[in-house]
mmCIF file of C-alpha atoms in Angstrom:
data_model
loop_
_atom_site.group_PDB
_atom_site.id
_atom_site.type_symbol
_atom_site.label_atom_id
_atom_site.label_comp_id
_atom_site.label_asym_id
_atom_site.label_seq_id
_atom_site.Cartn_x
_atom_site.Cartn_y
_atom_site.Cartn_z
ATOM 1 C CA UNK A 29 0.033 -0.160 0.133
ATOM 2 C CA UNK A 30 1.042 3.528 -0.706
ATOM 3 C CA UNK A 31 2.780 5.428 2.333
ATOM 4 C CA UNK A 32 4.189 8.547 3.446
ATOM 5 C CA UNK A 33 7.090 8.639 5.846
ATOM 6 C CA UNK A 34 8.167 11.410 7.984
ATOM 7 C CA UNK A 35 11.383 10.362 9.576
ATOM 8 C CA UNK A 36 11.706 13.296 12.061
ATOM 9 C CA UNK A 37 8.931 12.924 14.949
ATOM 10 C CA UNK A 38 10.409 15.562 16.979
ATOM 11 C CA UNK A 39 12.748 18.755 16.097
ATOM 12 C CA UNK A 40 14.083 21.130 18.723
ATOM 13 C CA UNK A 41 16.015 24.205 17.073
ATOM 14 C CA UNK A 42 17.088 27.409 18.181
ATOM 15 C CA UNK A 43 15.793 30.682 16.468
ATOM 16 C CA UNK A 44 17.837 31.313 13.197
ATOM 17 C CA UNK A 45 18.812 27.827 12.692
ATOM 18 C CA UNK A 46 17.908 26.322 9.417
ATOM 19 C CA UNK A 47 15.091 23.696 9.085
ATOM 20 C CA UNK A 48 14.846 20.635 6.875
ATOM 21 C CA UNK A 49 11.906 18.113 7.460
ATOM 22 C CA UNK A 50 12.244 14.970 5.411
ATOM 23 C CA UNK A 51 9.112 13.253 3.563
ATOM 24 C CA UNK A 52 9.372 10.135 1.538
ATOM 25 C CA UNK A 53 6.471 8.547 -0.152
ATOM 26 C CA UNK A 54 6.322 4.987 -1.912
ATOM 27 C CA UNK A 55 4.414 5.205 -5.180
ATOM 28 C CA UNK A 56 5.996 5.340 -8.474
ATOM 29 C CA UNK A 57 3.061 7.103 -10.433
ATOM 30 C CA UNK A 58 1.807 10.811 -10.312
ATOM 31 C CA UNK A 59 1.750 12.457 -7.243
ATOM 32 C CA UNK A 60 0.453 15.732 -6.046
ATOM 33 C CA UNK A 61 2.302 16.636 -2.873
ATOM 34 C CA UNK A 62 1.440 18.838 0.237
ATOM 35 C CA UNK A 63 2.667 20.261 3.598
ATOM 36 C CA UNK A 64 0.387 21.256 6.040
ATOM 37 C CA UNK A 65 0.967 22.883 9.483
ATOM 38 C CA UNK A 66 -0.849 22.764 12.642
ATOM 39 C CA UNK A 67 0.060 25.559 15.091
ATOM 40 C CA UNK A 68 -1.101 25.237 18.668
ATOM 41 C CA UNK A 69 -4.686 25.219 19.415
ATOM 42 C CA UNK A 70 -5.206 25.636 15.739
ATOM 43 C CA UNK A 71 -6.720 23.721 12.734
ATOM 44 C CA UNK A 72 -4.606 22.399 9.774
ATOM 45 C CA UNK A 73 -3.559 24.772 7.387
ATOM 46 C CA UNK A 74 -1.861 24.615 3.718
ATOM 47 C CA UNK A 75 1.814 25.742 3.849
ATOM 48 C CA UNK A 76 2.589 24.623 0.010
ATOM 49 C CA UNK A 77 1.573 22.241 -2.584
ATOM 50 C CA UNK A 78 3.345 20.811 -5.613
ATOM 51 C CA UNK A 79 1.157 19.528 -8.553
ATOM 52 C CA UNK A 80 3.695 20.077 -11.657
ATOM 53 C CA UNK A 81 6.323 22.204 -13.169
ATOM 54 C CA UNK A 82 9.194 23.616 -10.928
ATOM 55 C CA UNK A 83 9.824 21.016 -8.391
ATOM 56 C CA UNK A 84 11.050 23.874 -5.967
ATOM 57 C CA UNK A 85 7.771 25.186 -4.359
ATOM 58 C CA UNK A 86 7.631 28.328 -2.407
ATOM 59 C CA UNK A 87 5.202 28.386 0.621
ATOM 60 C CA UNK A 88 3.597 30.898 3.100
ATOM 61 C CA UNK A 89 5.762 32.248 5.881
ATOM 62 C CA UNK A 90 9.277 31.766 4.161
ATOM 63 C CA UNK A 91 8.839 27.762 3.833
ATOM 64 C CA UNK A 92 9.882 26.110 0.453
ATOM 65 C CA UNK A 93 10.086 22.605 -0.329
ATOM 66 C CA UNK A 94 11.654 20.493 -3.241
ATOM 67 C CA UNK A 95 10.289 17.544 -5.013
ATOM 68 C CA UNK A 96 12.800 15.149 -6.213
ATOM 69 C CA UNK A 97 11.162 12.249 -8.159
ATOM 70 C CA UNK A 98 14.169 10.144 -8.192
ATOM 71 C CA UNK A 99 14.148 10.020 -4.462
ATOM 72 C CA UNK A 100 10.446 9.787 -3.890
ATOM 73 C CA UNK A 101 11.082 12.620 -1.358
ATOM 74 C CA UNK A 102 9.197 16.226 -0.843
ATOM 75 C CA UNK A 103 11.544 17.795 1.975
ATOM 76 C CA UNK A 104 10.504 20.962 3.690
ATOM 77 C CA UNK A 105 12.994 23.610 4.265
ATOM 78 C CA UNK A 106 13.341 27.206 5.881
ATOM 79 C CA UNK A 107 16.749 29.213 6.081
ATOM 80 C CA UNK A 108 15.997 30.812 9.456
ATOM 81 C CA UNK A 109 13.085 29.517 11.783
ATOM 82 C CA UNK A 110 11.339 31.496 14.115
ATOM 83 C CA UNK A 111 9.881 30.758 17.631
ATOM 84 C CA UNK A 112 6.199 31.598 16.004
ATOM 85 C CA UNK A 113 7.185 28.599 13.532
ATOM 86 C CA UNK A 114 6.789 26.012 16.711
ATOM 87 C CA UNK A 115 4.131 23.647 15.434
ATOM 88 C CA UNK A 116 3.353 20.419 14.059
ATOM 89 C CA UNK A 117 4.220 19.917 10.286
ATOM 90 C CA UNK A 118 2.693 17.003 8.155
ATOM 91 C CA UNK A 119 3.455 15.961 4.545
ATOM 92 C CA UNK A 120 0.649 14.686 2.454
ATOM 93 C CA UNK A 121 0.335 12.839 -0.789
ATOM 94 C CA UNK A 122 -2.564 12.450 -3.377
ATOM 95 C CA UNK A 123 -1.661 9.321 -5.271
ATOM 96 C CA UNK A 124 -2.552 9.213 -8.919
ATOM 97 C CA UNK A 125 -6.498 9.617 -9.201
ATOM 98 C CA UNK A 126 -7.418 9.077 -5.761
ATOM 99 C CA UNK A 127 -9.631 11.398 -4.145
ATOM 100 C CA UNK A 128 -8.096 11.261 -0.764
ATOM 101 C CA UNK A 129 -4.994 12.588 0.851
ATOM 102 C CA UNK A 130 -2.450 10.340 2.709
ATOM 103 C CA UNK A 131 -0.675 11.917 5.482
ATOM 104 C CA UNK A 132 2.549 11.072 7.269
ATOM 105 C CA UNK A 133 2.692 10.928 10.984
ATOM 106 C CA UNK A 134 3.826 14.225 11.335
ATOM 107 C CA UNK A 135 7.023 15.910 12.691
ATOM 108 C CA UNK A 136 6.570 18.245 16.262
ATOM 109 C CA UNK A 137 9.056 21.193 15.589
ATOM 110 C CA UNK A 138 9.934 23.152 18.836
ATOM 111 C CA UNK A 139 11.746 26.450 18.228
ATOM 112 C CA UNK A 140 13.505 28.057 21.296
ATOM 113 C CA UNK A 141 14.704 31.316 21.910
ATOM 114 C CA UNK B 3 -19.822 30.071 7.145
ATOM 115 C CA UNK B 4 -16.163 31.524 6.831
ATOM 116 C CA UNK B 5 -14.430 28.046 7.289
ATOM 117 C CA UNK B 6 -15.205 24.596 8.367
ATOM 118 C CA UNK B 7 -17.144 24.342 11.489
ATOM 119 C CA UNK B 8 -17.199 21.078 13.539
ATOM 120 C CA UNK B 9 -19.430 20.278 16.769
ATOM 121 C CA UNK B 10 -19.127 19.740 19.528
ATOM 122 C CA UNK B 11 -15.490 20.544 19.754
ATOM 123 C CA UNK B 12 -15.202 18.299 22.778
ATOM 124 C CA UNK B 13 -17.045 15.165 23.478
ATOM 125 C CA UNK B 14 -16.614 13.046 26.611
ATOM 126 C CA UNK B 15 -18.756 9.426 26.598
ATOM 127 C CA UNK B 16 -19.000 6.419 28.199
ATOM 128 C CA UNK B 17 -17.903 3.199 26.762
ATOM 129 C CA UNK B 18 -20.817 1.689 24.732
ATOM 130 C CA UNK B 19 -22.629 4.684 24.031
ATOM 131 C CA UNK B 20 -23.255 6.067 20.293
ATOM 132 C CA UNK B 21 -22.025 9.433 19.493
ATOM 133 C CA UNK B 22 -22.873 12.004 16.472
ATOM 134 C CA UNK B 23 -19.864 14.352 15.441
ATOM 135 C CA UNK B 24 -21.260 17.054 12.902
ATOM 136 C CA UNK B 25 -19.324 18.864 10.224
ATOM 137 C CA UNK B 26 -20.541 22.035 8.296
ATOM 138 C CA UNK B 27 -18.291 22.467 5.209
ATOM 139 C CA UNK B 28 -17.461 25.778 3.827
ATOM 140 C CA UNK B 29 -20.424 26.803 1.419
ATOM 141 C CA UNK B 30 -20.141 25.667 -2.104
ATOM 142 C CA UNK B 31 -17.546 22.869 -1.261
ATOM 143 C CA UNK B 32 -18.773 19.824 -3.016
ATOM 144 C CA UNK B 33 -16.164 17.456 -1.525
ATOM 145 C CA UNK B 34 -15.911 16.582 2.000
ATOM 146 C CA UNK B 35 -13.787 14.347 4.080
ATOM 147 C CA UNK B 36 -13.329 12.823 7.516
ATOM 148 C CA UNK B 37 -10.102 12.076 9.092
ATOM 149 C CA UNK B 38 -8.962 10.838 12.461
ATOM 150 C CA UNK B 39 -6.040 12.209 14.569
ATOM 151 C CA UNK B 40 -4.444 10.076 17.228
ATOM 152 C CA UNK B 41 -1.375 10.845 19.158
ATOM 153 C CA UNK B 42 1.456 9.683 17.148
ATOM 154 C CA UNK B 43 -0.562 8.165 14.595
ATOM 155 C CA UNK B 44 -0.634 11.177 12.073
ATOM 156 C CA UNK B 45 -3.922 11.471 10.233
ATOM 157 C CA UNK B 46 -6.105 8.613 9.316
ATOM 158 C CA UNK B 47 -8.519 8.819 6.243
ATOM 159 C CA UNK B 48 -12.159 7.660 7.030
ATOM 160 C CA UNK B 49 -14.543 8.632 4.401
ATOM 161 C CA UNK B 50 -14.718 10.952 1.377
ATOM 162 C CA UNK B 51 -18.296 12.591 0.113
ATOM 163 C CA UNK B 52 -18.784 13.825 -3.312
ATOM 164 C CA UNK B 53 -21.962 15.680 -3.032
ATOM 165 C CA UNK B 54 -24.185 13.363 -0.999
ATOM 166 C CA UNK B 55 -22.726 10.267 -2.163
ATOM 167 C CA UNK B 56 -19.554 8.383 -0.567
ATOM 168 C CA UNK B 57 -17.394 6.999 -3.326
ATOM 169 C CA UNK B 58 -14.588 6.074 -0.934
ATOM 170 C CA UNK B 59 -15.358 4.854 2.620
ATOM 171 C CA UNK B 60 -12.361 2.622 2.788
ATOM 172 C CA UNK B 61 -10.901 4.135 6.017
ATOM 173 C CA UNK B 62 -13.825 3.384 8.257
ATOM 174 C CA UNK B 63 -12.373 1.274 10.714
ATOM 175 C CA UNK B 64 -15.370 -0.979 11.546
ATOM 176 C CA UNK B 65 -19.103 -1.302 11.123
ATOM 177 C CA UNK B 66 -19.548 0.616 14.272
ATOM 178 C CA UNK B 67 -18.575 3.888 11.882
ATOM 179 C CA UNK B 68 -21.199 5.507 9.432
ATOM 180 C CA UNK B 69 -21.493 8.513 7.956
ATOM 181 C CA UNK B 70 -23.938 10.528 5.897
ATOM 182 C CA UNK B 71 -24.144 13.735 4.102
ATOM 183 C CA UNK B 72 -27.412 15.619 3.305
ATOM 184 C CA UNK B 73 -28.398 18.390 0.685
ATOM 185 C CA UNK B 74 -24.725 18.319 -0.316
ATOM 186 C CA UNK B 75 -23.770 20.352 2.827
ATOM 187 C CA UNK B 76 -23.800 19.062 6.471
ATOM 188 C CA UNK B 77 -22.321 15.646 7.154
ATOM 189 C CA UNK B 78 -22.720 13.494 10.509
ATOM 190 C CA UNK B 79 -20.176 10.681 11.507
ATOM 191 C CA UNK B 80 -21.749 8.395 13.980
ATOM 192 C CA UNK B 81 -19.711 5.754 15.965
ATOM 193 C CA UNK B 82 -21.973 3.218 17.664
ATOM 194 C CA UNK B 83 -21.056 1.419 20.849
ATOM 195 C CA UNK B 84 -17.972 3.642 21.340
ATOM 196 C CA UNK B 85 -14.514 1.866 22.348
ATOM 197 C CA UNK B 86 -11.794 3.526 24.498
ATOM 198 C CA UNK B 87 -9.569 2.941 21.198
ATOM 199 C CA UNK B 88 -12.117 5.340 19.465
ATOM 200 C CA UNK B 89 -10.822 8.313 21.564
ATOM 201 C CA UNK B 90 -9.008 10.602 19.124
ATOM 202 C CA UNK B 91 -9.580 13.858 17.518
ATOM 203 C CA UNK B 92 -11.905 13.611 14.581
ATOM 204 C CA UNK B 93 -11.031 16.037 11.675
ATOM 205 C CA UNK B 94 -13.373 17.191 8.754
ATOM 206 C CA UNK B 95 -12.204 18.916 5.776
ATOM 207 C CA UNK B 96 -13.833 20.433 2.642
ATOM 208 C CA UNK B 97 -12.784 21.542 -0.907
ATOM 209 C CA UNK B 98 -14.387 23.052 -3.962
ATOM 210 C CA UNK B 99 -13.643 20.599 -6.644
ATOM 211 C CA UNK B 100 -14.232 16.997 -7.266
ATOM 212 C CA UNK B 101 -11.252 15.199 -5.300
ATOM 213 C CA UNK B 102 -8.182 17.273 -4.753
ATOM 214 C CA UNK B 103 -6.857 18.191 -7.987
ATOM 215 C CA UNK B 104 -5.207 21.513 -8.007
ATOM 216 C CA UNK B 105 -6.827 22.693 -4.995
ATOM 217 C CA UNK B 106 -6.447 22.440 -1.062
ATOM 218 C CA UNK B 107 -8.351 20.929 1.338
ATOM 219 C CA UNK B 108 -9.781 23.299 4.382
ATOM 220 C CA UNK B 109 -10.030 21.695 7.645
ATOM 221 C CA UNK B 110 -12.187 22.241 10.775
ATOM 222 C CA UNK B 111 -10.838 22.745 14.255
ATOM 223 C CA UNK B 112 -12.018 18.803 14.935
ATOM 224 C CA UNK B 113 -13.852 17.224 17.806
ATOM 225 C CA UNK B 114 -11.899 15.907 20.525
ATOM 226 C CA UNK B 115 -13.481 12.541 21.361
ATOM 227 C CA UNK B 116 -12.683 10.792 24.791
ATOM 228 C CA UNK B 117 -14.519 7.521 25.885
ATOM 229 C CA UNK B 118 -14.145 6.633 29.390
#
């Protein structure tokens, strides 16, 4: 069955540090890729998405992600994190023509001052 | 409304009782999804509606779980004879197009269900 892996379960960074969160999926066909963020006490919201074209996708709040098809990866990056980036981050994949999103288990990011 | 609305926000129920969770999607959104979020488990897909029909209900964990959608709008997720393992946050999402193609899903705040 198709799956999405997020290998970092809990990441702790100091403010201004660079961030990279891993996301890998297991499917060889067409995929649409998403990163969602859930700030404490808030609902899930879209950070960025990839459907086609430029594999480097820019999102809100300075986040970006790169789709590397050969590696089945869609890693999330930010050059300099802020305390307000403390949240849980979910990678999600839409596989082929399926209607649902398959989510990873999430990565909890804690940014310290 | 302005966003996806779910009620109640919190529900504590005794084992064996039935519960109903409600989702009001964004007006005009034809697709509606239910997910379950458990600690350390990520988001587990339950069921997908397009209009009032459910083309994909593959994620419902057992026949104790059912969902319906009426008028292409409000959806209700019903869990019968609740068990402790049903404790989780139940999330609803809606999107304006068929499936997820080239659009994002908008999530509600969720209903936190605790079975004691």
